[in-house]
PDB file of C-alpha atoms in Angstrom:
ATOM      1  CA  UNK A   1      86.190 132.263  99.851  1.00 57.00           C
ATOM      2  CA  UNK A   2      87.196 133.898  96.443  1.00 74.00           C
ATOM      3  CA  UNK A   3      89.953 135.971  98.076  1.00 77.00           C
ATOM      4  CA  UNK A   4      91.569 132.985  99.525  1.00 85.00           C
ATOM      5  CA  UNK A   5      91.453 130.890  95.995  1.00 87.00           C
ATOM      6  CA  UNK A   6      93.155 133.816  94.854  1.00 89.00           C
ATOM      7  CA  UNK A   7      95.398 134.276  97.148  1.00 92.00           C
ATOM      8  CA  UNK A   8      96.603 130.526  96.889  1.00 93.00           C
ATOM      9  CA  UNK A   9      96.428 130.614  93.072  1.00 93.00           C
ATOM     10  CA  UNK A  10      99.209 133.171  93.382  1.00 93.00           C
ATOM     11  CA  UNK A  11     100.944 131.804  96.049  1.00 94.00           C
ATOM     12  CA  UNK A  12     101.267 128.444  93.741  1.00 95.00           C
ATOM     13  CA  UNK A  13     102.106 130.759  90.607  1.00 95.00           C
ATOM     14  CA  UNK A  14     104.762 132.231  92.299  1.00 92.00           C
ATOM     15  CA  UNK A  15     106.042 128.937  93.727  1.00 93.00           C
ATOM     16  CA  UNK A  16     105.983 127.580  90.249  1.00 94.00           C
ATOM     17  CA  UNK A  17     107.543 130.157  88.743  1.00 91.00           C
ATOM     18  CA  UNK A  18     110.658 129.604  90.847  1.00 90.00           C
ATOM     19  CA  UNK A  19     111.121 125.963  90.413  1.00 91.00           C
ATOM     20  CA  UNK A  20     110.998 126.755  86.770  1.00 90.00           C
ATOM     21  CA  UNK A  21     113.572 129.470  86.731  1.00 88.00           C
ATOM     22  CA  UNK A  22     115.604 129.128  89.927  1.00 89.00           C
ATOM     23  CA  UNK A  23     115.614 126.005  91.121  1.00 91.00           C
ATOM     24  CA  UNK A  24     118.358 124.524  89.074  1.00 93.00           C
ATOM     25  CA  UNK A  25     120.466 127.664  89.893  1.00 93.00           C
ATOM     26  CA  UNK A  26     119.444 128.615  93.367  1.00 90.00           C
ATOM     27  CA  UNK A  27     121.310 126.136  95.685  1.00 89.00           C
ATOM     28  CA  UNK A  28     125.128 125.899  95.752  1.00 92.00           C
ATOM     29  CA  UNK A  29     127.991 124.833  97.804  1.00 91.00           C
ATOM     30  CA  UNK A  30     130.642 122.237  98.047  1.00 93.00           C
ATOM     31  CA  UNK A  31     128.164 119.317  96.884  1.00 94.00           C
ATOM     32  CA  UNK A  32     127.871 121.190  93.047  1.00 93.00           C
ATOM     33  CA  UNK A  33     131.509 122.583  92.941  1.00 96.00           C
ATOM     34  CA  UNK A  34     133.380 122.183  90.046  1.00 94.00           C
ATOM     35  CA  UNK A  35     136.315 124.865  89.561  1.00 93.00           C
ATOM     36  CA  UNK A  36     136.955 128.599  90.842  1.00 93.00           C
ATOM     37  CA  UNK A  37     138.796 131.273  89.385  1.00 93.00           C
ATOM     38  CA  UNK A  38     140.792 134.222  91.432  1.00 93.00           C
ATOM     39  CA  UNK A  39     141.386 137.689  89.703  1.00 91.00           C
ATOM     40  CA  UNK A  40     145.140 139.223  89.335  1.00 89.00           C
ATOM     41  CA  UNK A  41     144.972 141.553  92.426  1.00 89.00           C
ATOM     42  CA  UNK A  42     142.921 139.320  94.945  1.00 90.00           C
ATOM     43  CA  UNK A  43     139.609 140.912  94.730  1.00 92.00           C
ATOM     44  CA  UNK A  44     137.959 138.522  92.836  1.00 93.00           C
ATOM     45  CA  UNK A  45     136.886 135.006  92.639  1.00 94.00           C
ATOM     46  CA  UNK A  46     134.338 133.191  90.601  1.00 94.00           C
ATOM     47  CA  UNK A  47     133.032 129.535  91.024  1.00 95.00           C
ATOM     48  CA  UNK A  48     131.332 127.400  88.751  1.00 94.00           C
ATOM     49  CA  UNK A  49     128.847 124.901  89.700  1.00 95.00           C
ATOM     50  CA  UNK A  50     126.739 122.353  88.281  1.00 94.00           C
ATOM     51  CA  UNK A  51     123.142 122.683  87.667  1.00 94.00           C
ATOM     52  CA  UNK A  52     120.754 121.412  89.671  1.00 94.00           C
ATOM     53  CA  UNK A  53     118.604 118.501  87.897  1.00 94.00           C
ATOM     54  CA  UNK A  54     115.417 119.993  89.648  1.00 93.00           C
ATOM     55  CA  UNK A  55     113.352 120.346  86.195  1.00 93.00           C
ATOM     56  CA  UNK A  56     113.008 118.886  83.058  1.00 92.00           C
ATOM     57  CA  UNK A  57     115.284 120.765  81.248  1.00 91.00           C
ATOM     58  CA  UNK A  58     117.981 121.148  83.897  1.00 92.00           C
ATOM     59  CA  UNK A  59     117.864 117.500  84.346  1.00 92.00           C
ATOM     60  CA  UNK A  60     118.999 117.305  80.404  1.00 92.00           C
ATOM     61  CA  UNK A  61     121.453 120.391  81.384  1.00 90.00           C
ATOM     62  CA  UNK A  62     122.808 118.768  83.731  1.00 90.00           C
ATOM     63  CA  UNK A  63     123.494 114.949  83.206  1.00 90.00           C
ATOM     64  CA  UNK A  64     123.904 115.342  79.134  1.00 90.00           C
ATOM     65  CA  UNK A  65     125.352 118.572  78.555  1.00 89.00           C
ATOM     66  CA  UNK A  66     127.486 118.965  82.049  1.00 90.00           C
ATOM     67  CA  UNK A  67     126.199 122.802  82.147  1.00 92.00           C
ATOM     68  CA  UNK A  68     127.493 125.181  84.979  1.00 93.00           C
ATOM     69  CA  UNK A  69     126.727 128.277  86.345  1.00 93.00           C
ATOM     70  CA  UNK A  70     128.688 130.814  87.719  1.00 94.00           C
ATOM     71  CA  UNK A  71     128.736 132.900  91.438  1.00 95.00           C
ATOM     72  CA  UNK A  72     131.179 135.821  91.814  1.00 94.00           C
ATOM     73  CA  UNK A  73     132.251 136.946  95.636  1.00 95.00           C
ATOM     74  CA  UNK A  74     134.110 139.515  96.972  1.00 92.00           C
ATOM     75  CA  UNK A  75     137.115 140.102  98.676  1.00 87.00           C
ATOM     76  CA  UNK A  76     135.917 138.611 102.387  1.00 91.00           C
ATOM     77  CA  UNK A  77     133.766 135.968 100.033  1.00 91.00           C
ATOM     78  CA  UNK A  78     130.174 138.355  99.963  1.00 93.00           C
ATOM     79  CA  UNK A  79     127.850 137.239  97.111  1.00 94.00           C
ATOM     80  CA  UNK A  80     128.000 139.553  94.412  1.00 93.00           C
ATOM     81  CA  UNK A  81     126.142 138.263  91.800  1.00 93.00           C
ATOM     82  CA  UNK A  82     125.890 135.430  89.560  1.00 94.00           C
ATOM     83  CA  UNK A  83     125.167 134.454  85.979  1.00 92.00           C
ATOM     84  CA  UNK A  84     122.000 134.022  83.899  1.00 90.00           C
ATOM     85  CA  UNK A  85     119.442 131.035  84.640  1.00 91.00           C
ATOM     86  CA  UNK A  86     118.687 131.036  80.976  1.00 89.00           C
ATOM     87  CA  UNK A  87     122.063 130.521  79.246  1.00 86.00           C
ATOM     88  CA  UNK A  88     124.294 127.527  80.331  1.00 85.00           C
ATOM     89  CA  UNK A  89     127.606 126.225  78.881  1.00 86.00           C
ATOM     90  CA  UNK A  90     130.108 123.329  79.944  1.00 86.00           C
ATOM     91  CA  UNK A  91     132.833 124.378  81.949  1.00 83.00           C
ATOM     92  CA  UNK A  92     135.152 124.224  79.541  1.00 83.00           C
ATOM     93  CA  UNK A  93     133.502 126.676  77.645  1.00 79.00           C
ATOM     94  CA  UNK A  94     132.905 129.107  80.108  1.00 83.00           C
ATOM     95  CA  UNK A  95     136.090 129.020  82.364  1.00 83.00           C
ATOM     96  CA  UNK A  96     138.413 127.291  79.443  1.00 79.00           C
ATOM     97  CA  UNK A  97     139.707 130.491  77.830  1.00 78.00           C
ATOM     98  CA  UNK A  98     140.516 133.702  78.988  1.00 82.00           C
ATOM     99  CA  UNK A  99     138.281 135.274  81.553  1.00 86.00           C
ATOM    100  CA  UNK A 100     138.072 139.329  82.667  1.00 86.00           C
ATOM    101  CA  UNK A 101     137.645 140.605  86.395  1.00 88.00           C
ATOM    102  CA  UNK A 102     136.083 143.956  87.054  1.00 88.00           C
ATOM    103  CA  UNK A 103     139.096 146.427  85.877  1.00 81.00           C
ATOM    104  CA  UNK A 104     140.872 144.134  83.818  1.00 79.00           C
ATOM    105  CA  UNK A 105     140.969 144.704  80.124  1.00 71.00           C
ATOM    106  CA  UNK A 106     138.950 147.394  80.044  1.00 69.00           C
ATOM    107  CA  UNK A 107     135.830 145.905  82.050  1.00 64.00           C
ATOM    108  CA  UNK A 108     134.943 148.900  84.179  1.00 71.00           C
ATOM    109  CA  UNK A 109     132.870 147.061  86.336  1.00 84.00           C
ATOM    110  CA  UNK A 110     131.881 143.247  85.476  1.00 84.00           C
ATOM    111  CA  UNK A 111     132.944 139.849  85.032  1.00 87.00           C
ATOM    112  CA  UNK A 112     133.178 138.500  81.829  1.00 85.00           C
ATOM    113  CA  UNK A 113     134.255 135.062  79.594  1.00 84.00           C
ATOM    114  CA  UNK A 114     136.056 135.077  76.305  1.00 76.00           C
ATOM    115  CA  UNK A 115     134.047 133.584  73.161  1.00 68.00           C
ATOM    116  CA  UNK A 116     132.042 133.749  70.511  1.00 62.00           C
ATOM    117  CA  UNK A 117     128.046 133.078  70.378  1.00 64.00           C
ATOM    118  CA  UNK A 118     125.092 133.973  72.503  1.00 65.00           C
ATOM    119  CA  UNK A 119     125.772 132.086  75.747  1.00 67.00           C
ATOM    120  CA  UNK A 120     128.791 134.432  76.575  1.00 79.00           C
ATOM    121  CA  UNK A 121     126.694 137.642  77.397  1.00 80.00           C
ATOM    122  CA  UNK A 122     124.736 135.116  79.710  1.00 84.00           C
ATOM    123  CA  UNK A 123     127.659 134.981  81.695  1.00 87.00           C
ATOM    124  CA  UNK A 124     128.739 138.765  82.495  1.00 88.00           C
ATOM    125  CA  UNK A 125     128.424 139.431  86.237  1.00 90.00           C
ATOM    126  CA  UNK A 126     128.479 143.231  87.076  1.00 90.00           C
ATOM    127  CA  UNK A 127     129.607 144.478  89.962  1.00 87.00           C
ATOM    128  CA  UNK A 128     127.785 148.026  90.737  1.00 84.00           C
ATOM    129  CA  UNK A 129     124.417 146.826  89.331  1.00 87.00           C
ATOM    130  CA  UNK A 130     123.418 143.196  90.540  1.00 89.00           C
ATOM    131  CA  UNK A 131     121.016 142.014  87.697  1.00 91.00           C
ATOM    132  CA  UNK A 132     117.163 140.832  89.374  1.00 88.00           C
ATOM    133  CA  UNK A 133     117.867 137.358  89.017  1.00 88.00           C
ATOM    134  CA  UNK A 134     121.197 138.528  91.542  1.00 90.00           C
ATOM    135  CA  UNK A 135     119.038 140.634  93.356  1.00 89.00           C
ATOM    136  CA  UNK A 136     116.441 137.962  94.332  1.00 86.00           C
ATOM    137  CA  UNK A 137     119.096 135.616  95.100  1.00 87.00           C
ATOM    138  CA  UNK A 138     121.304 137.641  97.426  1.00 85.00           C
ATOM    139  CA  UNK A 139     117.942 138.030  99.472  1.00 82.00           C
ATOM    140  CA  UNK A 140     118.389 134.283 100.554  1.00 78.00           C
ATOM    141  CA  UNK A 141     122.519 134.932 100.984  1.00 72.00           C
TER     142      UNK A 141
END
């Protein structure tokens, strides 16, 4: 009996967790689109998206602040990784100004935005090193 409480406590924990964190960032497609971005040379492309209002917070994200996130593909349009589920921005101020593909102004190997302030490092993609919140979501990809 213990081993099952357990086991469900966990199972709930971890279910929990997810809503919290990933839920406003997990699900995409054509019904959250809001603008893409394709590098120079081809290889590139980056689309924002609207967060989910699937917790309190994202809910406040999404209809006052109009914050997006950001996916990156590939070439033949394979997930490569996409930005932090802790640090939003509008659209405007992530894809406004000037943004850097992988090779371009001296970005070895990740996407990032142009600004000034915390949020900005929220949005750098890399390309060789998928960051765990990347990782867990390509499993689903």
């Amino acid at each position: 009996m213990k081993t099952s409480s357990v086991f469900y406590y966990s199972c709930f924990t971890i279910i929990f967790l997810w809503w919290l964190v990933f839920s406003p960032v997990f699900f995409f497609g054509s019904f959250n689109y809001v603008e893409e971005i394709v590098s120079l040379d081809g290889k590139f492309k980056v689309v924002s998206y609207d967060v989910i209002p699937s917790t309190p917070i994202s809910i406040y994200q999404s209809l006052i602040e109009n914050d997006v996130f950001i996916v990156m593909y590939g070439v033949k349009g394979e997930y490569l990784g996409q930005s932090s589920p802790f640090e939003f921005s509008d659209v405007d101020g992530v894809l406004g100004d000037v943004v850097f593909f992988p090779g371009e102004s001296g970005n070895a190997d990740f996407f990032s935005i142009n600004g000034v302030g915390d949020y900005t490092s929220g949005y750098e993609i890399p390309v060789s090193n998928m960051r765990w919140w990347s990782r867990i979501s390509s499993f689903f990809r």
